[in-house]
PDB file of C-alpha atoms in Angstrom:
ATOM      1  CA  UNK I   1       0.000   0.000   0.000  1.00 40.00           C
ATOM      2  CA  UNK I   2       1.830   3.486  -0.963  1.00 38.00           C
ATOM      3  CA  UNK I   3      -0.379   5.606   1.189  1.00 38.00           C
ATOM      4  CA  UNK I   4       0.754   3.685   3.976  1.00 37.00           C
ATOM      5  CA  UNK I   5       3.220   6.276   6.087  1.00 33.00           C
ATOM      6  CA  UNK I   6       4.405   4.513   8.677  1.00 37.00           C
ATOM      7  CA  UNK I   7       6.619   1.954   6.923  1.00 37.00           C
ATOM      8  CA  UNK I   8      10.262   2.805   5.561  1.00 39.00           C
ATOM      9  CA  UNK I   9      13.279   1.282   4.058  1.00 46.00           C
ATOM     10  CA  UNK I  10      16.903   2.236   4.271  1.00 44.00           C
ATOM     11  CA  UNK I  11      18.776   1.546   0.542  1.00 46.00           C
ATOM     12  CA  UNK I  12      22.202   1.464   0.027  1.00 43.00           C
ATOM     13  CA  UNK I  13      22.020   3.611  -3.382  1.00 42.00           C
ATOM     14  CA  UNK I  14      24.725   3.441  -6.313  1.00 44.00           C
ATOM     15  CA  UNK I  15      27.302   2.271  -3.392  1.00 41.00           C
ATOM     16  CA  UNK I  16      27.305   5.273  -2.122  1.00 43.00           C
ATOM     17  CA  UNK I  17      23.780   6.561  -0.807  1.00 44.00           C
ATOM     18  CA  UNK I  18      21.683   5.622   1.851  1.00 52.00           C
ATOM     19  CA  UNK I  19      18.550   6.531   1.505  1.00 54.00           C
ATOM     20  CA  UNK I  20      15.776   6.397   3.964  1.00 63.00           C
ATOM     21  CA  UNK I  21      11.879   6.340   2.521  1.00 63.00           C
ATOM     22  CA  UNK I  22       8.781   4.613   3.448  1.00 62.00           C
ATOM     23  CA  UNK I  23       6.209   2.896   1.531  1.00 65.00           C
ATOM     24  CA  UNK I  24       6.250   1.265  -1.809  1.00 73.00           C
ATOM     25  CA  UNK I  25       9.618   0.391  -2.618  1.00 77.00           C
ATOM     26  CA  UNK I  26       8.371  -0.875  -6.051  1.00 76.00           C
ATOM     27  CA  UNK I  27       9.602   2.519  -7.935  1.00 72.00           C
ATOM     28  CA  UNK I  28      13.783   2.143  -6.622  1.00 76.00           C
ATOM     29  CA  UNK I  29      13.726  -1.666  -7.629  1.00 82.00           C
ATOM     30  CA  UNK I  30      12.166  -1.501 -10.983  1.00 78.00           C
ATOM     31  CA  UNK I  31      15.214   1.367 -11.410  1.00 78.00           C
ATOM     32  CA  UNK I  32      17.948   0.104  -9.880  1.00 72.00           C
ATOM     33  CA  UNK I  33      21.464   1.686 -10.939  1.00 68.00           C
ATOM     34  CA  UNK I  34      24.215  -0.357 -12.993  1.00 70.00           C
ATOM     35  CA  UNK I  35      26.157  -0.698 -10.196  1.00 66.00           C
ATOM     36  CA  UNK I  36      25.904  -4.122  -7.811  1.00 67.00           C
ATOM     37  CA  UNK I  37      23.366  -3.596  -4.776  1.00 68.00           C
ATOM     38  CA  UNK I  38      25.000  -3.562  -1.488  1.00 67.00           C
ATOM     39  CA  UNK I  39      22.059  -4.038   0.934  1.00 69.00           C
ATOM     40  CA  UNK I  40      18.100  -3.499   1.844  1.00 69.00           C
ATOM     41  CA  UNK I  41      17.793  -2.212   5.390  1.00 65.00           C
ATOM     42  CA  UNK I  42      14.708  -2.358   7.443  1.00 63.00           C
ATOM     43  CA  UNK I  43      12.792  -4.870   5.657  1.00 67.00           C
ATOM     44  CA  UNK I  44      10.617  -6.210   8.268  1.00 64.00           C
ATOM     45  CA  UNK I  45       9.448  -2.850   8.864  1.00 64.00           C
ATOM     46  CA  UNK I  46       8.554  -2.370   5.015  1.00 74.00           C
ATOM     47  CA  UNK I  47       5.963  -3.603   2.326  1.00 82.00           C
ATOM     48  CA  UNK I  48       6.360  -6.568   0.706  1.00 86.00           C
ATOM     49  CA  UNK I  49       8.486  -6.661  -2.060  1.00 86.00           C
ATOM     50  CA  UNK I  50       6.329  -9.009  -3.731  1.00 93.00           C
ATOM     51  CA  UNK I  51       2.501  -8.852  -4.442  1.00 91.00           C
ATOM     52  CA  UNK I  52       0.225 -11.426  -2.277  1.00 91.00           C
ATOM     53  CA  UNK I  53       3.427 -12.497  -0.169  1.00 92.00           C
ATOM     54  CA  UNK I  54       4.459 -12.067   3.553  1.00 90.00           C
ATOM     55  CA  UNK I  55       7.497  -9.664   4.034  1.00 86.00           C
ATOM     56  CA  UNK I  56       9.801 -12.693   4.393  1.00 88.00           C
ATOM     57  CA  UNK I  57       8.679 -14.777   2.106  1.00 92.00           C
ATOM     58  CA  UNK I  58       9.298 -11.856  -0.643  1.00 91.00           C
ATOM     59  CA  UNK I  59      12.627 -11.459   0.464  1.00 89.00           C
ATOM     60  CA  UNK I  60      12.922 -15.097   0.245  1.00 92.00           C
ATOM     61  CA  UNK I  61      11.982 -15.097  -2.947  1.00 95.00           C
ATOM     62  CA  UNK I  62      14.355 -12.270  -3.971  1.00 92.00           C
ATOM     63  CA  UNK I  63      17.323 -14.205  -2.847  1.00 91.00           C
ATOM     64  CA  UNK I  64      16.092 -17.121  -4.359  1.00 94.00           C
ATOM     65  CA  UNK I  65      16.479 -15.454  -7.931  1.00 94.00           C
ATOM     66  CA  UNK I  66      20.659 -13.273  -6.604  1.00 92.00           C
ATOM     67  CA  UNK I  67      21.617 -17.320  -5.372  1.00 94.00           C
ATOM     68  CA  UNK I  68      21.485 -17.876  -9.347  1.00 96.00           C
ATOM     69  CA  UNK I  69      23.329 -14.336 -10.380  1.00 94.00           C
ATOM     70  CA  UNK I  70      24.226 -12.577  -7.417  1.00 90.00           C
ATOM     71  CA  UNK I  71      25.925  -9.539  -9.334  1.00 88.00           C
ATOM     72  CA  UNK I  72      22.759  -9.088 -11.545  1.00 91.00           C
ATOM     73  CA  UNK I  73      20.113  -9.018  -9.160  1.00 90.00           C
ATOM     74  CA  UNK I  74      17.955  -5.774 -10.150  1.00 90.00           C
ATOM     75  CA  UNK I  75      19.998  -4.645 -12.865  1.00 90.00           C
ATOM     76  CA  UNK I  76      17.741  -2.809 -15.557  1.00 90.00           C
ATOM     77  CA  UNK I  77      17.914  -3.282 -18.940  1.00 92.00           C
ATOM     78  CA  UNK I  78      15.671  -1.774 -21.525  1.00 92.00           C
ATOM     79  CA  UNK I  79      14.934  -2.787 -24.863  1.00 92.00           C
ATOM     80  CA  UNK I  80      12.103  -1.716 -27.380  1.00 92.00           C
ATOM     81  CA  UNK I  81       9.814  -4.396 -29.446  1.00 89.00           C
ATOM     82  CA  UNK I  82       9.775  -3.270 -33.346  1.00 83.00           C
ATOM     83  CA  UNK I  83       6.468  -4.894 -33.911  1.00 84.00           C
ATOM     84  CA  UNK I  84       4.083  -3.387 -31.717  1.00 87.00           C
ATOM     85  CA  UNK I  85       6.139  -0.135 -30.942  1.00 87.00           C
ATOM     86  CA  UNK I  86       6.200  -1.134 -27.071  1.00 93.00           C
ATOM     87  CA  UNK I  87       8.988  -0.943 -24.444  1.00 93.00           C
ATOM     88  CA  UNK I  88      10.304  -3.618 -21.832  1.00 95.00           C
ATOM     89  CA  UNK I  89      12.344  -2.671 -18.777  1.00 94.00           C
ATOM     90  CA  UNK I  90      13.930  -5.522 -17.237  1.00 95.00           C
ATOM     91  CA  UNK I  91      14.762  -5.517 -13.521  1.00 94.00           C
ATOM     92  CA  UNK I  92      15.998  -8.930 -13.051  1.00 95.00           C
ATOM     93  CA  UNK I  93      15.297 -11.629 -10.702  1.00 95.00           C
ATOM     94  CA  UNK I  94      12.757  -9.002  -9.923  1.00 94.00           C
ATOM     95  CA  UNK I  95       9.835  -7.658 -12.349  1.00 95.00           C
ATOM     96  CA  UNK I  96       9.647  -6.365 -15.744  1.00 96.00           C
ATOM     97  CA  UNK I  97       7.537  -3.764 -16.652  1.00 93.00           C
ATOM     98  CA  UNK I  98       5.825  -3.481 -20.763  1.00 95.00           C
ATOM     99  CA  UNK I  99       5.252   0.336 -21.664  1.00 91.00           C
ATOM    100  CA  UNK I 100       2.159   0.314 -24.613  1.00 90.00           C
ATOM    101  CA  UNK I 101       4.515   2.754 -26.267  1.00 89.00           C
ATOM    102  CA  UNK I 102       8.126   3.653 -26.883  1.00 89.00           C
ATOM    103  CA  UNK I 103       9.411   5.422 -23.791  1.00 88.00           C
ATOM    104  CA  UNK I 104      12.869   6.963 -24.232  1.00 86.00           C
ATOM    105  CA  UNK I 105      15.953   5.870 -22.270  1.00 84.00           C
ATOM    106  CA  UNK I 106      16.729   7.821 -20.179  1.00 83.00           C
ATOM    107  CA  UNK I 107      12.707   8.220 -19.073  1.00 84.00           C
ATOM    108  CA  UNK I 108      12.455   4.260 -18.736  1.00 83.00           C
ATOM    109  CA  UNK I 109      15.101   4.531 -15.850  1.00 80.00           C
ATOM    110  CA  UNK I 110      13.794   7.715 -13.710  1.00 79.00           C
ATOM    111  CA  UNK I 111      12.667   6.114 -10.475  1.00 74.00           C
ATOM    112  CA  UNK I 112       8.961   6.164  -9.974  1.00 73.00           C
ATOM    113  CA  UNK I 113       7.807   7.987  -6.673  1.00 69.00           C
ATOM    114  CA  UNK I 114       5.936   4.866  -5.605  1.00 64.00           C
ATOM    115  CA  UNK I 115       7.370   5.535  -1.928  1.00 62.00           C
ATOM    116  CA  UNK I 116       7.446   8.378   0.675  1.00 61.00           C
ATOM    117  CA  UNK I 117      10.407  10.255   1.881  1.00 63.00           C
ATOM    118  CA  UNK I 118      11.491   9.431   5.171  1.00 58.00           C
ATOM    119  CA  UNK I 119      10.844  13.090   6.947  1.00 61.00           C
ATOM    120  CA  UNK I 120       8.210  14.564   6.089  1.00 64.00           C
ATOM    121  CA  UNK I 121       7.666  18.456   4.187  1.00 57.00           C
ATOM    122  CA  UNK I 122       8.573  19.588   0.766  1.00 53.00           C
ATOM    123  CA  UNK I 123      12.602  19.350   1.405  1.00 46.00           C
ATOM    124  CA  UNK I 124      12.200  15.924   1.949  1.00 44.00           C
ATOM    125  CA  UNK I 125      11.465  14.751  -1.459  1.00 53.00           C
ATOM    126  CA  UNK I 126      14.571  16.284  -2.746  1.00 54.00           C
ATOM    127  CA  UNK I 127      16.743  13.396  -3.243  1.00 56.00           C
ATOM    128  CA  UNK I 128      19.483  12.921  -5.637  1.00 57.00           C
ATOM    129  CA  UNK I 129      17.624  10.791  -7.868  1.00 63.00           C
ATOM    130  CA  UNK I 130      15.783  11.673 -11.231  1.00 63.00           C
ATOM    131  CA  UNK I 131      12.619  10.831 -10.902  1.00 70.00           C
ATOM    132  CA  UNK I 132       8.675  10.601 -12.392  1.00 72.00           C
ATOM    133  CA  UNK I 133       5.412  10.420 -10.868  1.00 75.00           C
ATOM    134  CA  UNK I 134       3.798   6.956  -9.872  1.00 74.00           C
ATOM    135  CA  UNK I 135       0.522   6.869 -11.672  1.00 79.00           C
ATOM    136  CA  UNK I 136      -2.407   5.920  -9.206  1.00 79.00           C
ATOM    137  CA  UNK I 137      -4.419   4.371 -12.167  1.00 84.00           C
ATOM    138  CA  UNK I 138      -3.524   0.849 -12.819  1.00 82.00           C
ATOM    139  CA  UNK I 139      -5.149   0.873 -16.497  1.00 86.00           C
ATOM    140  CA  UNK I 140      -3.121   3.906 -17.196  1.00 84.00           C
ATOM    141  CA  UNK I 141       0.008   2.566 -15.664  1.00 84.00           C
ATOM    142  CA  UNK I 142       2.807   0.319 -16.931  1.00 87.00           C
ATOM    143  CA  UNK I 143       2.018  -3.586 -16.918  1.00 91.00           C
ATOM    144  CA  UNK I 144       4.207  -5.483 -14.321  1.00 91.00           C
ATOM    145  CA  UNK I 145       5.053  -8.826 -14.324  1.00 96.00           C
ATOM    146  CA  UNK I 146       6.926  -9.962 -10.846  1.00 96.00           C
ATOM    147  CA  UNK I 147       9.678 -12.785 -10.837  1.00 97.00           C
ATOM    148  CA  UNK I 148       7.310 -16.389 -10.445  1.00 97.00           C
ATOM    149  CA  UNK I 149      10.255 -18.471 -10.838  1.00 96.00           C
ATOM    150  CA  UNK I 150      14.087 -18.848 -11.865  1.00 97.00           C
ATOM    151  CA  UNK I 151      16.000 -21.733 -12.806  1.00 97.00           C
ATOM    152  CA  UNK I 152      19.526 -22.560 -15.114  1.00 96.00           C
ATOM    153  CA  UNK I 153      20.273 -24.912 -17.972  1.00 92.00           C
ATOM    154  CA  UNK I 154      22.423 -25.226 -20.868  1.00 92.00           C
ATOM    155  CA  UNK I 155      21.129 -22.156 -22.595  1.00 91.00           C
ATOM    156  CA  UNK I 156      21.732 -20.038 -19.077  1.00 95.00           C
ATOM    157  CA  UNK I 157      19.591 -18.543 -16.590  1.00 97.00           C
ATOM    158  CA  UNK I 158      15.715 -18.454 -17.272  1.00 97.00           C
ATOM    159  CA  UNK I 159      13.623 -15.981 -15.030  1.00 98.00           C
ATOM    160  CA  UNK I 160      10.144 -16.047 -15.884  1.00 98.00           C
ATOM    161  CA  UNK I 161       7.216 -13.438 -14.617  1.00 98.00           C
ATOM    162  CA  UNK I 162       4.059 -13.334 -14.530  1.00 96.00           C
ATOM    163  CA  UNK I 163       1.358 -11.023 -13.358  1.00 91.00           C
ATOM    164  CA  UNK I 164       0.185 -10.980  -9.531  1.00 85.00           C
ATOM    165  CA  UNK I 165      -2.342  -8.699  -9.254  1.00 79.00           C
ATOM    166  CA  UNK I 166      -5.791  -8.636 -10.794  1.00 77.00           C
ATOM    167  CA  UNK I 167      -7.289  -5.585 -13.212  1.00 78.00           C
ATOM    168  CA  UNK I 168      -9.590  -4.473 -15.216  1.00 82.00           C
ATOM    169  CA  UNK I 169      -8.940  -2.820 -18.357  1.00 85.00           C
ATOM    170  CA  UNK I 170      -9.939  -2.450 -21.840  1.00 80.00           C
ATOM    171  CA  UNK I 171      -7.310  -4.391 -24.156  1.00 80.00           C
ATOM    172  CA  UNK I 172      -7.198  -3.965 -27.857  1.00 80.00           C
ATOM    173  CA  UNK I 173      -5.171  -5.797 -30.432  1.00 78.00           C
ATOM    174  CA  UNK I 174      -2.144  -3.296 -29.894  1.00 81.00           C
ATOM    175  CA  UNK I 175      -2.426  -3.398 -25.955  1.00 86.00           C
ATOM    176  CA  UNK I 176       0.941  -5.363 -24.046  1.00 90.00           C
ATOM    177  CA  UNK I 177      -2.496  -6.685 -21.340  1.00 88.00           C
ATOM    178  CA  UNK I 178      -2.852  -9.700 -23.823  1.00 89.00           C
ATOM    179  CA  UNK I 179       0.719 -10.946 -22.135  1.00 93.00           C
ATOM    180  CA  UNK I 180       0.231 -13.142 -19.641  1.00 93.00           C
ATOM    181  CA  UNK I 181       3.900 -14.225 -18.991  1.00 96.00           C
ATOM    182  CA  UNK I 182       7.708 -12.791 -19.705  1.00 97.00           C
ATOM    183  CA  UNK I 183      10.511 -15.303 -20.050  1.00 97.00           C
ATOM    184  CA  UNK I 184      14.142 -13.729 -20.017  1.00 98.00           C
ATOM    185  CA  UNK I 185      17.276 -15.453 -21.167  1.00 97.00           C
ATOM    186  CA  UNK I 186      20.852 -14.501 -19.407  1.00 96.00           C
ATOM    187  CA  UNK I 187      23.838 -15.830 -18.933  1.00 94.00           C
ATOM    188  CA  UNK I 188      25.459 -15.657 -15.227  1.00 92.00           C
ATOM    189  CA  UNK I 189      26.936 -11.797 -14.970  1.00 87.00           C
ATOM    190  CA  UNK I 190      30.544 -11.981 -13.537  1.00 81.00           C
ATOM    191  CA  UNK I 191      31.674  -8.383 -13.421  1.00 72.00           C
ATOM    192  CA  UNK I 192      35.746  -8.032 -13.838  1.00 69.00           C
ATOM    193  CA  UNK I 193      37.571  -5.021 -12.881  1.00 57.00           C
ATOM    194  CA  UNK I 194      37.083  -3.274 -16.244  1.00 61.00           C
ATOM    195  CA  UNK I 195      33.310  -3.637 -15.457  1.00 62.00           C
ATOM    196  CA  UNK I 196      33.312  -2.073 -11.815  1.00 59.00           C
ATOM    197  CA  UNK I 197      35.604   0.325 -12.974  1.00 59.00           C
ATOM    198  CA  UNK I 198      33.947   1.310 -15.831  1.00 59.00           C
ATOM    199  CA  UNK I 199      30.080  -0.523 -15.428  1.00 62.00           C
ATOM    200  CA  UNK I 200      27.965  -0.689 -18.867  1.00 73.00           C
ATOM    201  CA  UNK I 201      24.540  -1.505 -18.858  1.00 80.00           C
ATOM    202  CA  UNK I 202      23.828  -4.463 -20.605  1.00 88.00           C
ATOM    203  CA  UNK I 203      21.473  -5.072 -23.820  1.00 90.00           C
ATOM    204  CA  UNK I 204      18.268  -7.070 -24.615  1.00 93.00           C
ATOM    205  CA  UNK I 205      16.079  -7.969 -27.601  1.00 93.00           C
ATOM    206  CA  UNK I 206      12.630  -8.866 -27.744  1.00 94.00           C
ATOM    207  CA  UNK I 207      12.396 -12.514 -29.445  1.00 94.00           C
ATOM    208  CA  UNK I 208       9.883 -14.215 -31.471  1.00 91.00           C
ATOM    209  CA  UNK I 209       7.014 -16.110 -29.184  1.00 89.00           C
ATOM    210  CA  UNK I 210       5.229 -19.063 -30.163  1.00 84.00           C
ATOM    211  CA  UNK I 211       2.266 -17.872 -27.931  1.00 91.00           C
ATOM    212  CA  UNK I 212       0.634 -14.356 -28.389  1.00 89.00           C
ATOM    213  CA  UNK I 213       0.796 -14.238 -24.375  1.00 92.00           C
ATOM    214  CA  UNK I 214       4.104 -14.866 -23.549  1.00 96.00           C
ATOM    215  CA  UNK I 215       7.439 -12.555 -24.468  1.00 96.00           C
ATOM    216  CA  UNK I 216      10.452 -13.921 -24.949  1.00 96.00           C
ATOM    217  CA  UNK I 217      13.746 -11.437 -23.806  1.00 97.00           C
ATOM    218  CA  UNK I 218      16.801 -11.788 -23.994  1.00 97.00           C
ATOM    219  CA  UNK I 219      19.457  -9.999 -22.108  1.00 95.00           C
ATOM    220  CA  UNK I 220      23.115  -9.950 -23.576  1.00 92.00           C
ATOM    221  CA  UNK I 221      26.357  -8.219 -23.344  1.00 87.00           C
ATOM    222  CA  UNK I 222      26.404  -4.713 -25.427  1.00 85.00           C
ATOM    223  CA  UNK I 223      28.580  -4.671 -28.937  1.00 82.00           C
ATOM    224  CA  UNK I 224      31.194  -1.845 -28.825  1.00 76.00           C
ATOM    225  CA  UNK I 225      29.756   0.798 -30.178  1.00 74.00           C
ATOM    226  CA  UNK I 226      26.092  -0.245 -29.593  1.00 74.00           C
ATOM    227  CA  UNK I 227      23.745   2.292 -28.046  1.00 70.00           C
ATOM    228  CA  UNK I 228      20.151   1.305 -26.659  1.00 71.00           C
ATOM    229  CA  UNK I 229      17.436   3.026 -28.804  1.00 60.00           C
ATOM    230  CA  UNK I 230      14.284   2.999 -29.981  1.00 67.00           C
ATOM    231  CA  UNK I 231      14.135   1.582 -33.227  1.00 59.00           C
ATOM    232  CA  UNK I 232      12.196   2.582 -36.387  1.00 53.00           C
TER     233      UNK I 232
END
């Protein structure tokens, strides 16, 4: 529940920033930087991460999905589907949220304020983060498909998601709500000391689905000049 004030979490932020807010935490997890996450602080005293579980059993859950790839847990990647002119945000081993439309980069990572600051007042909201509203309207919001399960094989690491929570919405033919399920492809993320010195967010392509209600992602490594856009 966002408009619940008196629940806060402490996040270690970019290695460097603590930062203390209550509520939703949804918004700083769907956005997480490049950079590994250090630690969640306060948990108990917090929402659950997850939709319809207990606080522990979310965080569980969480850990479930960094025992697999520790140093890609929440990393976002964003990639943009040619066909029906939507975008995907990846937070892994976490959710991934389907825009209807193309959303530029550098939008698709603002953090959304789905949480409250700490103290309270106008000063309080002024972070060092860039951020965007949290709409209240589900129908008019992103989709979001949280983390159901992860598991590893010869082709790598396969998180799939699914949605938790129940809506309704008008879908047309165009309209990401005909998805029912997100699979995303990795391979295990072992950072060197080029990577921490210099980290590079990490590319993905949409694939082609057998099933009209399930995407297929797949997250790779960047080529050396490539730049994440929104193609034509």
């Amino acid at each position: 529940n966002v408009n619940d004030t008196n629940l806060f979490c402490s996040v270690f932020w970019n290695l460097k920033y603590q930062l203390d807010v209550r509520g939703n935490m949804f918004g700083m997890l769907a956005a997480h930087t490049i950079r590994p996450l250090v630690s969640l602080h306060h948990m108990e005293m917090n929402d659950a991460i997850f939709p319809n579980m207990t606080k522990m059993k979310a965080l569980e859950h969480l850990y479930e999905a960094a025992k697999f790839d520790p140093h890609r847990i929440l990393q976002q990647t964003v990639c943009y589907d040619r066909w029906f002119t939507w975008t995907v945000s990846v937070s892994w081993g976490y959710a991934v949220q389907v825009f209807g439309y193309h959303v530029f980069l550098p939008d698709a990572q603002r953090v959304q304020e789905s949480y409250f600051p700490w103290q309270k007042g106008d000063l309080a909201r002024h972070y060092d983060l860039d951020t965007r509203p949290y709409e209240p309207d589900p129908c008019k919001r992103q989709l979001v498909y949280f983390l159901d399960n992860v598991s590893s094989g010869t082709d790598g690491i396969k998180t799939i998601y699914k949605k938790k929570t129940p809506e309704n919405c008008t879908i047309n033919m165009v309209s990401p709500r005909k998805l029912e399920e997100i699979r995303v492809t990795s391979q295990k993320l072992d950072l060197d000391k080029k990577q921490l010195l210099s980290p590079r967010r990490q590319c993905c392509d949409v694939l082609p689905s057998t099933s009209r209600s399930v995407m297929e992602i797949g997250i790779r490594e960047c080529n050396e000049d490539e730049l994440i856009y929104i193609h034509p």
